[in-house]
Short mmCIF file of N, CA and C in Angstrom, two decimals:
data_model
loop_
_atom_site.label_atom_id
_atom_site.label_comp_id
_atom_site.label_asym_id
_atom_site.label_seq_id
_atom_site.Cartn_x
_atom_site.Cartn_y
_atom_site.Cartn_z
N UNK A 29 0.85 -1.21 -0.05
CA UNK A 29 -0.04 0.04 -0.01
C UNK A 29 1.10 1.27 0.01
N UNK A 30 2.04 1.18 0.82
CA UNK A 30 2.88 2.40 0.88
C UNK A 30 3.42 2.79 -0.65
N UNK A 31 3.79 1.59 -1.28
CA UNK A 31 4.45 1.74 -2.51
C UNK A 31 3.42 2.30 -3.63
N UNK A 32 2.19 1.81 -3.51
CA UNK A 32 1.16 2.35 -4.44
C UNK A 32 0.97 3.86 -4.20
N UNK A 33 0.86 4.25 -2.69
CA UNK A 33 0.53 5.69 -2.44
C UNK A 33 1.66 6.36 -3.08
N UNK A 34 2.98 5.94 -2.90
CA UNK A 34 4.17 6.76 -3.45
C UNK A 34 4.02 6.91 -4.98
N UNK A 35 3.78 5.85 -5.60
CA UNK A 35 3.70 5.86 -6.93
C UNK A 35 2.58 6.68 -7.54
N UNK A 36 1.50 6.89 -6.84
CA UNK A 36 0.47 7.55 -7.27
C UNK A 36 0.41 9.12 -7.19
N UNK A 37 1.43 9.43 -6.26
CA UNK A 37 1.54 10.86 -5.89
C UNK A 37 2.03 11.67 -7.16
N UNK A 38 1.46 13.00 -7.20
CA UNK A 38 1.84 13.88 -8.35
C UNK A 38 3.39 14.01 -8.12
N UNK A 39 4.07 14.20 -9.35
CA UNK A 39 5.49 14.18 -9.38
C UNK A 39 5.99 15.43 -8.45
N UNK A 40 5.33 16.56 -8.62
CA UNK A 40 5.84 17.77 -7.81
C UNK A 40 5.52 17.50 -6.32
N UNK A 41 4.48 16.95 -6.02
CA UNK A 41 4.16 16.70 -4.55
C UNK A 41 5.17 15.70 -4.00
N UNK A 42 5.48 14.57 -4.80
CA UNK A 42 6.40 13.50 -4.52
C UNK A 42 7.76 14.22 -4.25
N UNK A 43 8.15 15.16 -4.96
CA UNK A 43 9.37 15.77 -4.84
C UNK A 43 9.44 16.62 -3.51
N UNK A 44 8.25 17.39 -3.11
CA UNK A 44 8.12 18.04 -1.93
C UNK A 44 8.46 17.01 -0.85
N UNK A 45 7.70 15.82 -0.98
CA UNK A 45 7.66 15.01 0.25
C UNK A 45 9.12 14.33 0.31
N UNK A 46 9.76 13.98 -0.65
CA UNK A 46 11.06 13.54 -0.60
C UNK A 46 12.07 14.54 0.08
N UNK A 47 11.88 15.90 -0.30
CA UNK A 47 12.63 17.03 0.29
C UNK A 47 12.21 16.90 1.76
N UNK A 48 10.98 16.86 2.13
CA UNK A 48 10.61 16.90 3.59
C UNK A 48 11.34 15.73 4.33
N UNK A 49 11.30 14.64 3.73
CA UNK A 49 11.90 13.46 4.42
C UNK A 49 13.49 13.64 4.44
N UNK A 50 14.02 14.09 3.53
CA UNK A 50 15.55 14.37 3.65
C UNK A 50 15.90 15.43 4.67
N UNK A 51 15.30 16.63 4.65
CA UNK A 51 15.29 17.63 5.65
C UNK A 51 15.05 17.14 7.01
N UNK A 52 14.25 16.44 7.38
CA UNK A 52 14.00 15.76 8.74
C UNK A 52 15.09 14.76 9.03
N UNK A 53 15.50 13.84 8.21
CA UNK A 53 16.51 13.06 8.40
C UNK A 53 17.73 13.77 8.65
N UNK A 54 18.05 14.67 7.95
CA UNK A 54 19.32 15.57 8.16
C UNK A 54 19.14 16.25 9.53
N UNK A 55 18.16 16.74 9.85
CA UNK A 55 17.93 17.63 11.16
C UNK A 55 18.18 16.60 12.24
N UNK A 56 17.79 15.25 12.14
CA UNK A 56 18.02 14.33 13.17
C UNK A 56 19.58 14.07 13.15
N UNK A 57 20.17 13.92 12.01
CA UNK A 57 21.58 13.77 12.04
C UNK A 57 22.46 14.84 12.69
N UNK A 58 22.01 16.01 12.57
CA UNK A 58 22.42 17.15 13.00
C UNK A 58 21.98 17.47 14.36
N UNK A 59 21.57 16.72 15.14
CA UNK A 59 21.06 16.80 16.48
C UNK A 59 19.97 18.02 16.61
N UNK A 60 19.16 17.99 15.78
CA UNK A 60 17.99 18.92 15.80
C UNK A 60 18.27 20.39 15.54
N UNK A 61 19.62 20.85 15.19
CA UNK A 61 20.04 22.23 14.98
C UNK A 61 19.07 22.84 13.87
N UNK A 62 18.96 24.07 13.81
CA UNK A 62 18.32 24.73 12.63
C UNK A 62 19.35 24.60 11.43
N UNK A 63 18.64 24.57 10.20
CA UNK A 63 19.39 24.33 8.94
C UNK A 63 20.67 24.94 8.88
N UNK A 64 20.44 26.22 9.13
CA UNK A 64 21.68 27.25 8.93
C UNK A 64 22.89 26.99 9.91
N UNK A 65 22.61 26.18 11.01
CA UNK A 65 23.52 25.73 11.84
C UNK A 65 24.17 24.40 11.60
N UNK A 66 23.67 23.67 10.57
CA UNK A 66 24.14 22.44 10.19
C UNK A 66 25.52 22.46 9.77
N UNK A 67 26.24 21.37 9.53
CA UNK A 67 27.56 21.49 8.88
C UNK A 67 27.36 22.13 7.55
N UNK A 68 28.33 22.83 7.18
CA UNK A 68 28.16 23.74 6.03
C UNK A 68 27.82 22.91 4.72
N UNK A 69 28.34 21.65 4.61
CA UNK A 69 28.22 20.83 3.63
C UNK A 69 26.63 20.49 3.33
N UNK A 70 25.79 20.66 4.29
CA UNK A 70 24.51 20.29 4.26
C UNK A 70 23.48 21.50 4.13
N UNK A 71 23.92 22.59 4.14
CA UNK A 71 23.12 23.66 4.18
C UNK A 71 22.50 24.01 2.68
N UNK A 72 23.17 23.48 1.76
CA UNK A 72 22.61 23.76 0.43
C UNK A 72 22.11 22.34 -0.12
N UNK A 73 20.73 22.30 -0.20
CA UNK A 73 19.94 21.08 -0.48
C UNK A 73 20.41 20.57 -1.90
N UNK A 74 21.20 21.26 -2.69
CA UNK A 74 21.79 20.83 -3.97
C UNK A 74 23.09 20.32 -3.98
N UNK A 75 23.59 20.24 -2.81
CA UNK A 75 25.19 19.83 -2.54
C UNK A 75 25.42 18.53 -2.86
N UNK A 76 26.48 18.13 -3.26
CA UNK A 76 26.98 16.75 -3.32
C UNK A 76 26.78 15.98 -1.98
N UNK A 77 27.10 16.72 -0.78
CA UNK A 77 27.03 16.06 0.36
C UNK A 77 25.79 15.70 0.65
N UNK A 78 24.64 16.57 0.38
CA UNK A 78 23.20 16.06 0.55
C UNK A 78 22.76 14.91 -0.25
N UNK A 79 23.28 14.92 -1.58
CA UNK A 79 23.06 13.88 -2.45
C UNK A 79 23.66 12.51 -1.75
N UNK A 80 24.89 12.71 -1.31
CA UNK A 80 25.49 11.60 -0.54
C UNK A 80 24.54 11.02 0.54
N UNK A 81 24.15 11.95 1.32
CA UNK A 81 23.31 11.66 2.44
C UNK A 81 22.14 10.83 1.98
N UNK A 82 21.41 11.43 0.90
CA UNK A 82 20.11 10.80 0.45
C UNK A 82 20.40 9.38 0.04
N UNK A 83 21.64 9.17 -0.55
CA UNK A 83 21.96 7.79 -0.87
C UNK A 83 22.33 6.83 0.09
N UNK A 84 22.78 7.33 1.36
CA UNK A 84 23.26 6.46 2.46
C UNK A 84 22.24 6.52 3.70
N UNK A 85 21.19 7.13 3.62
CA UNK A 85 20.37 7.30 4.59
C UNK A 85 18.84 7.01 4.19
N UNK A 86 18.80 5.99 3.36
CA UNK A 86 17.44 5.67 2.96
C UNK A 86 16.45 5.24 3.89
N UNK A 87 16.92 4.45 4.90
CA UNK A 87 16.06 3.99 5.98
C UNK A 87 15.51 5.22 6.81
N UNK A 88 16.44 6.15 7.13
CA UNK A 88 15.94 7.37 7.86
C UNK A 88 14.89 8.13 7.20
N UNK A 89 15.06 8.41 5.70
CA UNK A 89 14.12 9.13 5.01
C UNK A 89 12.93 8.35 4.86
N UNK A 90 12.93 7.05 4.64
CA UNK A 90 11.67 6.34 4.55
C UNK A 90 10.84 6.40 5.80
N UNK A 91 11.51 6.39 6.96
CA UNK A 91 10.66 6.46 8.11
C UNK A 91 9.89 7.97 8.06
N UNK A 92 10.27 9.06 7.63
CA UNK A 92 9.40 10.28 7.42
C UNK A 92 8.40 10.17 6.29
N UNK A 93 8.67 9.35 5.22
CA UNK A 93 7.85 9.14 4.14
C UNK A 93 6.72 8.36 4.75
N UNK A 94 7.02 7.30 5.49
CA UNK A 94 6.06 6.31 6.03
C UNK A 94 5.18 7.08 6.98
N UNK A 95 5.76 8.16 7.81
CA UNK A 95 4.81 8.90 8.75
C UNK A 95 3.77 9.75 7.93
N UNK A 96 4.22 10.23 6.66
CA UNK A 96 3.33 10.92 6.00
C UNK A 96 2.21 10.20 5.26
N UNK A 97 2.66 8.95 4.97
CA UNK A 97 1.76 7.98 4.35
C UNK A 97 0.78 7.58 5.45
N UNK A 98 1.16 7.29 6.63
CA UNK A 98 0.16 6.82 7.77
C UNK A 98 -0.76 8.18 7.96
N UNK A 99 -0.25 9.43 7.98
CA UNK A 99 -1.18 10.64 8.05
C UNK A 99 -2.24 10.38 6.89
N UNK A 100 -1.88 10.22 5.73
CA UNK A 100 -2.62 10.46 4.58
C UNK A 100 -3.75 9.39 4.78
N UNK A 101 -3.31 8.18 5.06
CA UNK A 101 -4.30 6.97 5.13
C UNK A 101 -5.34 7.42 6.39
N UNK A 102 -4.84 7.59 7.42
CA UNK A 102 -5.81 7.82 8.49
C UNK A 102 -6.60 9.18 8.20
N UNK A 103 -6.12 10.13 7.64
CA UNK A 103 -6.97 11.37 7.25
C UNK A 103 -7.97 10.92 6.20
N UNK A 104 -7.69 10.12 5.36
CA UNK A 104 -8.73 9.60 4.20
C UNK A 104 -9.81 8.76 4.91
N UNK A 105 -9.34 8.02 6.00
CA UNK A 105 -10.38 7.26 6.71
C UNK A 105 -11.36 8.05 7.53
N UNK A 106 -10.86 9.06 8.15
CA UNK A 106 -11.53 10.10 8.97
C UNK A 106 -12.45 10.88 7.98
N UNK A 107 -11.94 11.33 6.89
CA UNK A 107 -12.90 11.90 5.91
C UNK A 107 -14.14 11.06 5.37
N UNK A 108 -13.74 9.90 5.20
CA UNK A 108 -14.84 8.81 4.72
C UNK A 108 -15.88 8.78 5.91
N UNK A 109 -15.27 8.65 7.01
CA UNK A 109 -16.31 8.53 8.18
C UNK A 109 -17.19 9.78 8.50
N UNK A 110 -16.51 10.87 8.05
CA UNK A 110 -17.30 12.21 8.26
C UNK A 110 -17.91 12.63 6.82
N UNK A 111 -18.28 11.80 6.03
CA UNK A 111 -18.52 12.29 4.60
C UNK A 111 -19.99 13.28 4.90
N UNK A 112 -19.83 14.37 4.08
CA UNK A 112 -20.78 15.34 4.26
C UNK A 112 -20.53 16.57 5.14
N UNK A 113 -19.54 16.39 5.96
CA UNK A 113 -18.98 17.34 6.85
C UNK A 113 -17.94 18.29 6.22
N UNK A 114 -18.27 19.54 6.02
CA UNK A 114 -17.10 20.35 5.35
C UNK A 114 -15.97 20.59 6.40
N UNK A 115 -14.75 20.67 5.81
CA UNK A 115 -13.59 20.88 6.71
C UNK A 115 -12.88 21.96 6.04
N UNK A 116 -12.58 23.16 6.88
CA UNK A 116 -11.86 24.26 6.37
C UNK A 116 -10.56 24.17 7.01
N UNK A 117 -9.46 24.17 6.13
CA UNK A 117 -8.01 24.31 6.55
C UNK A 117 -7.55 25.61 6.64
N UNK A 118 -6.48 25.76 7.59
CA UNK A 118 -5.73 26.84 7.76
C UNK A 118 -4.46 26.76 7.04
N UNK A 119 -4.02 27.63 5.95
CA UNK A 119 -2.84 27.78 5.29
C UNK A 119 -2.16 29.04 5.63
N UNK A 120 -0.92 28.87 6.56
CA UNK A 120 -0.27 29.95 6.85
C UNK A 120 0.59 30.55 5.67
N UNK A 121 0.59 31.70 5.57
CA UNK A 121 1.13 32.44 4.34
C UNK A 121 2.71 32.04 4.42
N UNK A 122 3.39 32.13 5.61
CA UNK A 122 4.78 32.07 5.71
C UNK A 122 5.16 30.62 6.35
N UNK A 123 6.03 29.98 5.65
CA UNK A 123 6.34 28.73 6.33
C UNK A 123 7.57 29.23 7.44
N UNK A 124 7.74 28.34 8.26
CA UNK A 124 8.75 28.46 9.36
C UNK A 124 10.16 28.69 8.89
N UNK A 125 10.82 29.49 9.24
CA UNK A 125 12.23 29.67 8.83
C UNK A 125 13.06 28.41 8.93
N UNK A 126 12.89 27.60 9.99
CA UNK A 126 13.61 26.32 9.97
C UNK A 126 12.56 25.11 9.50
N UNK A 127 12.38 25.28 8.12
CA UNK A 127 11.41 24.24 7.51
C UNK A 127 11.99 23.65 6.33
N UNK A 128 11.54 22.48 5.89
CA UNK A 128 11.97 21.88 4.75
C UNK A 128 11.70 22.70 3.47
N UNK A 129 10.56 23.66 3.40
CA UNK A 129 10.32 24.33 2.41
C UNK A 129 11.45 25.43 2.15
N UNK A 130 11.76 26.20 3.32
CA UNK A 130 12.54 27.26 3.25
C UNK A 130 14.08 26.70 2.99
N UNK A 131 14.44 25.60 3.46
CA UNK A 131 15.69 24.95 3.22
C UNK A 131 15.85 24.63 1.76
N UNK A 132 14.90 24.09 1.26
CA UNK A 132 14.95 23.62 -0.24
C UNK A 132 14.85 24.87 -1.15
N UNK A 133 14.25 25.89 -0.88
CA UNK A 133 13.99 26.96 -1.80
C UNK A 133 14.55 28.23 -1.20
N UNK A 134 15.54 28.12 -0.42
CA UNK A 134 16.18 29.30 0.10
C UNK A 134 16.63 30.52 -0.90
N UNK A 135 17.13 29.87 -1.96
CA UNK A 135 17.64 30.88 -2.91
C UNK A 135 16.69 31.33 -3.84
N UNK A 136 15.63 30.59 -4.27
CA UNK A 136 14.78 31.04 -5.21
C UNK A 136 13.45 31.72 -4.67
N UNK A 137 12.81 31.24 -3.59
CA UNK A 137 11.71 31.74 -3.11
C UNK A 137 11.63 32.67 -1.88
N UNK A 138 12.63 32.58 -1.13
CA UNK A 138 12.60 33.35 0.22
C UNK A 138 13.71 34.37 0.49
N UNK A 139 13.43 35.58 1.19
CA UNK A 139 14.32 36.48 1.44
C UNK A 139 14.86 36.19 2.88
N UNK A 140 15.90 35.54 3.00
CA UNK A 140 16.33 35.27 4.26
C UNK A 140 17.04 36.54 5.05
N UNK A 141 17.07 37.60 4.54
CA UNK A 141 17.72 38.72 5.13
C UNK A 141 16.63 39.62 5.80
N UNK A 142 15.31 39.23 5.80
CA UNK A 142 14.32 40.09 6.28
C UNK A 142 13.39 39.10 6.94
N UNK A 143 12.38 39.74 7.79
CA UNK A 143 11.18 38.94 8.53
C UNK A 143 10.02 39.74 8.05
N UNK A 144 8.90 38.88 8.06
CA UNK A 144 7.54 39.64 7.77
C UNK A 144 6.94 40.24 8.91
N UNK A 145 5.93 41.12 8.57
CA UNK A 145 5.25 41.88 9.68
C UNK A 145 4.15 42.67 9.02
N UNK A 146 3.78 43.75 9.88
CA UNK A 146 2.69 44.68 9.50
C UNK A 146 3.15 45.99 9.99
N UNK A 147 2.77 47.19 9.29
CA UNK A 147 3.22 48.37 9.77
C UNK A 147 2.46 48.81 11.01
N UNK A 148 2.69 49.90 11.65
CA UNK A 148 1.91 50.28 12.60
C UNK A 148 0.46 50.69 12.33
N UNK A 149 -0.41 50.36 13.22
CA UNK A 149 -1.81 50.88 12.93
C UNK A 149 -2.34 50.90 14.24
N UNK A 150 -3.96 51.19 14.28
CA UNK A 150 -4.47 51.41 15.61
C UNK A 150 -4.46 50.27 16.39
N UNK A 151 -4.30 48.96 15.95
CA UNK A 151 -3.96 47.81 16.83
C UNK A 151 -2.80 47.85 17.57
N UNK A 152 -1.69 48.10 16.60
CA UNK A 152 -0.39 48.04 17.28
C UNK A 152 0.35 49.21 16.67
N UNK A 153 0.69 50.19 17.58
CA UNK A 153 1.35 51.38 17.28
C UNK A 153 2.79 51.18 16.87
N UNK A 154 3.37 50.06 17.34
CA UNK A 154 4.82 49.72 17.05
C UNK A 154 4.99 48.88 15.96
N UNK A 155 3.73 48.43 15.28
CA UNK A 155 3.95 47.50 14.08
C UNK A 155 3.88 46.08 14.61
N UNK A 156 3.99 45.01 13.87
CA UNK A 156 4.02 43.71 14.13
C UNK A 156 5.19 42.88 13.33
N UNK A 157 5.76 41.97 14.13
CA UNK A 157 6.74 41.14 13.63
C UNK A 157 6.14 39.73 13.72
N UNK A 158 6.21 39.02 12.50
CA UNK A 158 5.62 37.63 12.39
C UNK A 158 6.63 36.54 12.17
N UNK A 159 6.46 35.38 12.61
CA UNK A 159 7.43 34.26 12.37
C UNK A 159 7.29 33.90 10.82
N UNK A 160 8.50 33.28 10.18
CA UNK A 160 8.38 33.02 8.94
C UNK A 160 9.34 33.87 8.20
N UNK A 161 9.28 33.56 6.84
CA UNK A 161 10.29 34.31 5.95
C UNK A 161 9.58 34.74 4.73
N UNK A 162 9.90 36.10 4.45
CA UNK A 162 9.08 36.71 3.30
C UNK A 162 9.49 36.07 1.92
N UNK A 163 8.82 36.21 1.17
CA UNK A 163 8.99 35.63 -0.26
C UNK A 163 9.87 36.75 -1.11
N UNK A 164 10.24 36.25 -2.30
CA UNK A 164 10.93 36.98 -3.47
C UNK A 164 9.96 37.04 -4.54
N UNK A 165 8.77 37.79 -4.22
CA UNK A 165 7.73 38.15 -5.19
C UNK A 165 8.30 39.01 -6.26
N UNK A 166 9.13 40.10 -5.74
CA UNK A 166 9.48 41.04 -6.79
C UNK A 166 10.70 40.44 -7.66
N UNK A 167 11.36 39.41 -7.25
CA UNK A 167 12.43 39.02 -8.06
C UNK A 167 12.35 37.65 -8.77
N UNK A 168 11.20 36.99 -8.09
CA UNK A 168 11.17 35.70 -8.79
C UNK A 168 9.59 35.29 -8.56
N UNK A 169 8.77 35.99 -9.25
CA UNK A 169 7.30 35.75 -8.96
C UNK A 169 6.85 34.44 -9.50
N UNK A 170 7.36 34.17 -10.66
CA UNK A 170 6.88 32.82 -11.37
C UNK A 170 7.20 31.68 -10.51
N UNK A 171 8.39 31.58 -9.86
CA UNK A 171 8.73 30.51 -9.02
C UNK A 171 7.92 30.43 -7.64
N UNK A 172 7.76 31.67 -7.11
CA UNK A 172 6.91 31.73 -5.87
C UNK A 172 5.53 31.36 -6.07
N UNK A 173 4.85 31.96 -7.43
CA UNK A 173 3.57 31.55 -7.82
C UNK A 173 3.51 29.96 -8.00
N UNK A 174 4.33 29.39 -8.56
CA UNK A 174 4.35 27.92 -8.68
C UNK A 174 4.36 27.08 -7.33
N UNK A 175 5.18 27.67 -6.51
CA UNK A 175 5.21 27.11 -5.19
C UNK A 175 3.92 27.12 -4.42
N UNK A 176 3.36 28.38 -4.58
CA UNK A 176 2.04 28.62 -3.94
C UNK A 176 0.78 27.60 -4.52
N UNK A 177 1.00 27.44 -5.94
CA UNK A 177 -0.01 26.63 -6.65
C UNK A 177 0.13 25.28 -6.13
N UNK A 178 1.36 24.72 -5.90
CA UNK A 178 1.44 23.43 -5.36
C UNK A 178 0.99 23.28 -4.02
N UNK A 179 1.16 24.23 -3.23
CA UNK A 179 0.70 24.22 -1.78
C UNK A 179 -0.87 24.16 -1.76
N UNK A 180 -1.33 25.10 -2.52
CA UNK A 180 -2.89 25.05 -2.55
C UNK A 180 -3.40 23.64 -3.01
N UNK A 181 -3.02 23.06 -4.13
CA UNK A 181 -3.37 21.89 -4.90
C UNK A 181 -3.12 20.77 -3.92
N UNK A 182 -1.98 20.59 -3.10
CA UNK A 182 -1.92 19.55 -2.13
C UNK A 182 -2.86 19.78 -0.94
N UNK A 183 -3.07 21.06 -0.47
CA UNK A 183 -3.96 21.16 0.74
C UNK A 183 -5.43 20.80 0.18
N UNK A 184 -5.69 21.04 -1.03
CA UNK A 184 -7.12 20.74 -1.48
C UNK A 184 -7.34 19.26 -1.41
N UNK A 185 -6.44 18.38 -1.31
CA UNK A 185 -6.69 16.93 -1.18
C UNK A 185 -7.14 16.64 0.24
N UNK A 186 -6.97 17.68 1.16
CA UNK A 186 -7.39 17.38 2.61
C UNK A 186 -8.54 18.18 3.14
N UNK A 187 -8.72 19.44 2.35
CA UNK A 187 -9.81 20.24 2.90
C UNK A 187 -10.95 20.74 1.90
N UNK A 188 -12.06 20.91 2.33
CA UNK A 188 -13.08 21.41 1.30
C UNK A 188 -13.01 22.98 0.95
N UNK A 189 -12.25 23.69 1.95
CA UNK A 189 -11.96 25.05 1.76
C UNK A 189 -10.72 25.46 2.60
N UNK A 190 -10.21 26.70 2.19
CA UNK A 190 -8.94 27.04 2.89
C UNK A 190 -9.16 28.32 3.29
N UNK A 191 -8.55 28.74 4.60
CA UNK A 191 -8.21 30.19 5.06
C UNK A 191 -6.74 30.42 4.87
N UNK A 192 -6.41 31.43 4.12
CA UNK A 192 -4.90 31.70 4.07
C UNK A 192 -4.74 32.81 5.24
N UNK A 193 -3.85 32.43 6.05
CA UNK A 193 -3.53 33.21 7.28
C UNK A 193 -2.56 34.37 6.86
N UNK A 194 -3.05 35.59 7.05
CA UNK A 194 -2.21 36.83 6.58
C UNK A 194 -2.23 36.84 4.94
N UNK A 195 -3.27 37.00 4.54
CA UNK A 195 -3.49 37.26 3.02
C UNK A 195 -2.76 38.32 2.46
N UNK A 196 -2.43 39.10 3.43
CA UNK A 196 -1.60 40.49 2.96
C UNK A 196 -0.56 40.17 2.16
N UNK A 197 0.13 38.93 2.51
CA UNK A 197 1.33 38.52 1.67
C UNK A 197 1.14 38.27 0.32
N UNK A 198 0.07 38.12 -0.09
CA UNK A 198 -0.14 38.08 -1.64
C UNK A 198 -0.40 39.55 -2.35
N UNK A 199 -0.75 40.51 -1.55
CA UNK A 199 -0.94 41.81 -2.04
C UNK A 199 0.20 42.67 -2.00
N UNK A 200 1.03 42.37 -0.97
CA UNK A 200 2.36 43.13 -0.80
C UNK A 200 2.89 42.50 0.76
N UNK A 201 3.90 42.72 0.92
CA UNK A 201 4.61 42.27 2.14
C UNK A 201 5.33 43.44 2.83
N UNK A 202 5.21 43.38 4.19
CA UNK A 202 5.84 44.42 4.97
C UNK A 202 7.01 43.61 5.48
N UNK A 203 8.26 43.88 5.01
CA UNK A 203 9.47 43.26 5.28
C UNK A 203 10.37 44.08 6.09
N UNK A 204 10.90 43.46 7.18
CA UNK A 204 11.70 44.27 8.23
C UNK A 204 13.18 43.35 8.24
N UNK A 205 14.11 44.42 8.23
CA UNK A 205 15.56 43.73 8.29
C UNK A 205 15.59 42.92 9.72
N UNK A 206 16.38 41.81 9.63
CA UNK A 206 16.14 40.92 10.67
C UNK A 206 16.48 41.56 12.05
N UNK A 207 17.56 42.48 12.17
CA UNK A 207 17.98 43.07 13.18
C UNK A 207 17.34 44.30 13.72
N UNK A 208 16.13 44.48 12.93
CA UNK A 208 15.46 45.85 13.16
C UNK A 208 14.00 45.52 13.77
N UNK A 209 13.26 46.56 14.50
CA UNK A 209 12.00 46.65 14.82
C UNK A 209 11.03 46.61 13.72
N UNK A 210 9.73 46.34 13.84
CA UNK A 210 8.81 46.36 12.88
C UNK A 210 8.67 47.75 12.17
N UNK A 211 8.92 48.80 12.90
CA UNK A 211 8.79 50.15 12.42
C UNK A 211 9.68 50.36 11.32
N UNK A 212 10.98 49.81 11.30
CA UNK A 212 11.84 49.91 10.36
C UNK A 212 11.68 49.19 8.95
N UNK A 213 10.55 48.43 8.87
CA UNK A 213 10.12 47.82 7.76
C UNK A 213 9.61 48.68 6.55
N UNK A 214 9.40 47.99 5.30
CA UNK A 214 8.88 48.63 4.24
C UNK A 214 7.96 47.70 3.48
N UNK A 215 7.12 48.39 2.76
CA UNK A 215 6.04 47.61 1.96
C UNK A 215 6.77 47.30 0.56
N UNK A 216 6.72 46.10 0.22
CA UNK A 216 7.32 45.70 -0.97
C UNK A 216 6.38 44.99 -1.84
#
C-alpha cells in the first residue's frame, strides 16, 4: 500500500515529500539544529554532500515518508467516516524559517535577510513582527507562484475550503530587516 501511495503521488508533490523526508533525516543527524547551523556541506540542498546523504540514509528518509503515508491513510479514513461534513483548513502564508520548504527553496523563493510583519496601525502602534520568511515576489514571481499553486493543490486533497492566514502576503509584504523592529520595515 505504501508503494502504491508513493507511485500515485503527483511528481511535484512527491518531490516536496522527498525533500521533507531528507530535511528531517538531516535534522536528526545534525542533532535537531536549525538548518543554517548544520555542517556547512548540508546547508545547500543541492550539494553533493546532501546527495550522498540521500543515498546512504534511505532508512531514515523512509521513516519520514512512512509517517506522511500513515497520516494520509488515517486522514482519508476520517474523511470517509465524516462524509458530508465540510472541513476548512488553515494555510499560513509564511513557512517557518527552519522548515523543509525554506531550506529547499532558500535561494529561489525566500528573502532570508528579512522577516515579515505589518506596519503600525490602531491595533499595534509599533507594528508587528511575524514568524516565517518573506517571499521573493519582486525578483522571482513565477517560482513563488508555482510554489503556492503546489501548496494549494496539495492542501485541497485534505480540505473542502482554505483560509490563508495573513493574506496580505499576496498583495504586498511588510518586510523588516532581521535586526530591526517592525517600524523599520517597508512595503514591497
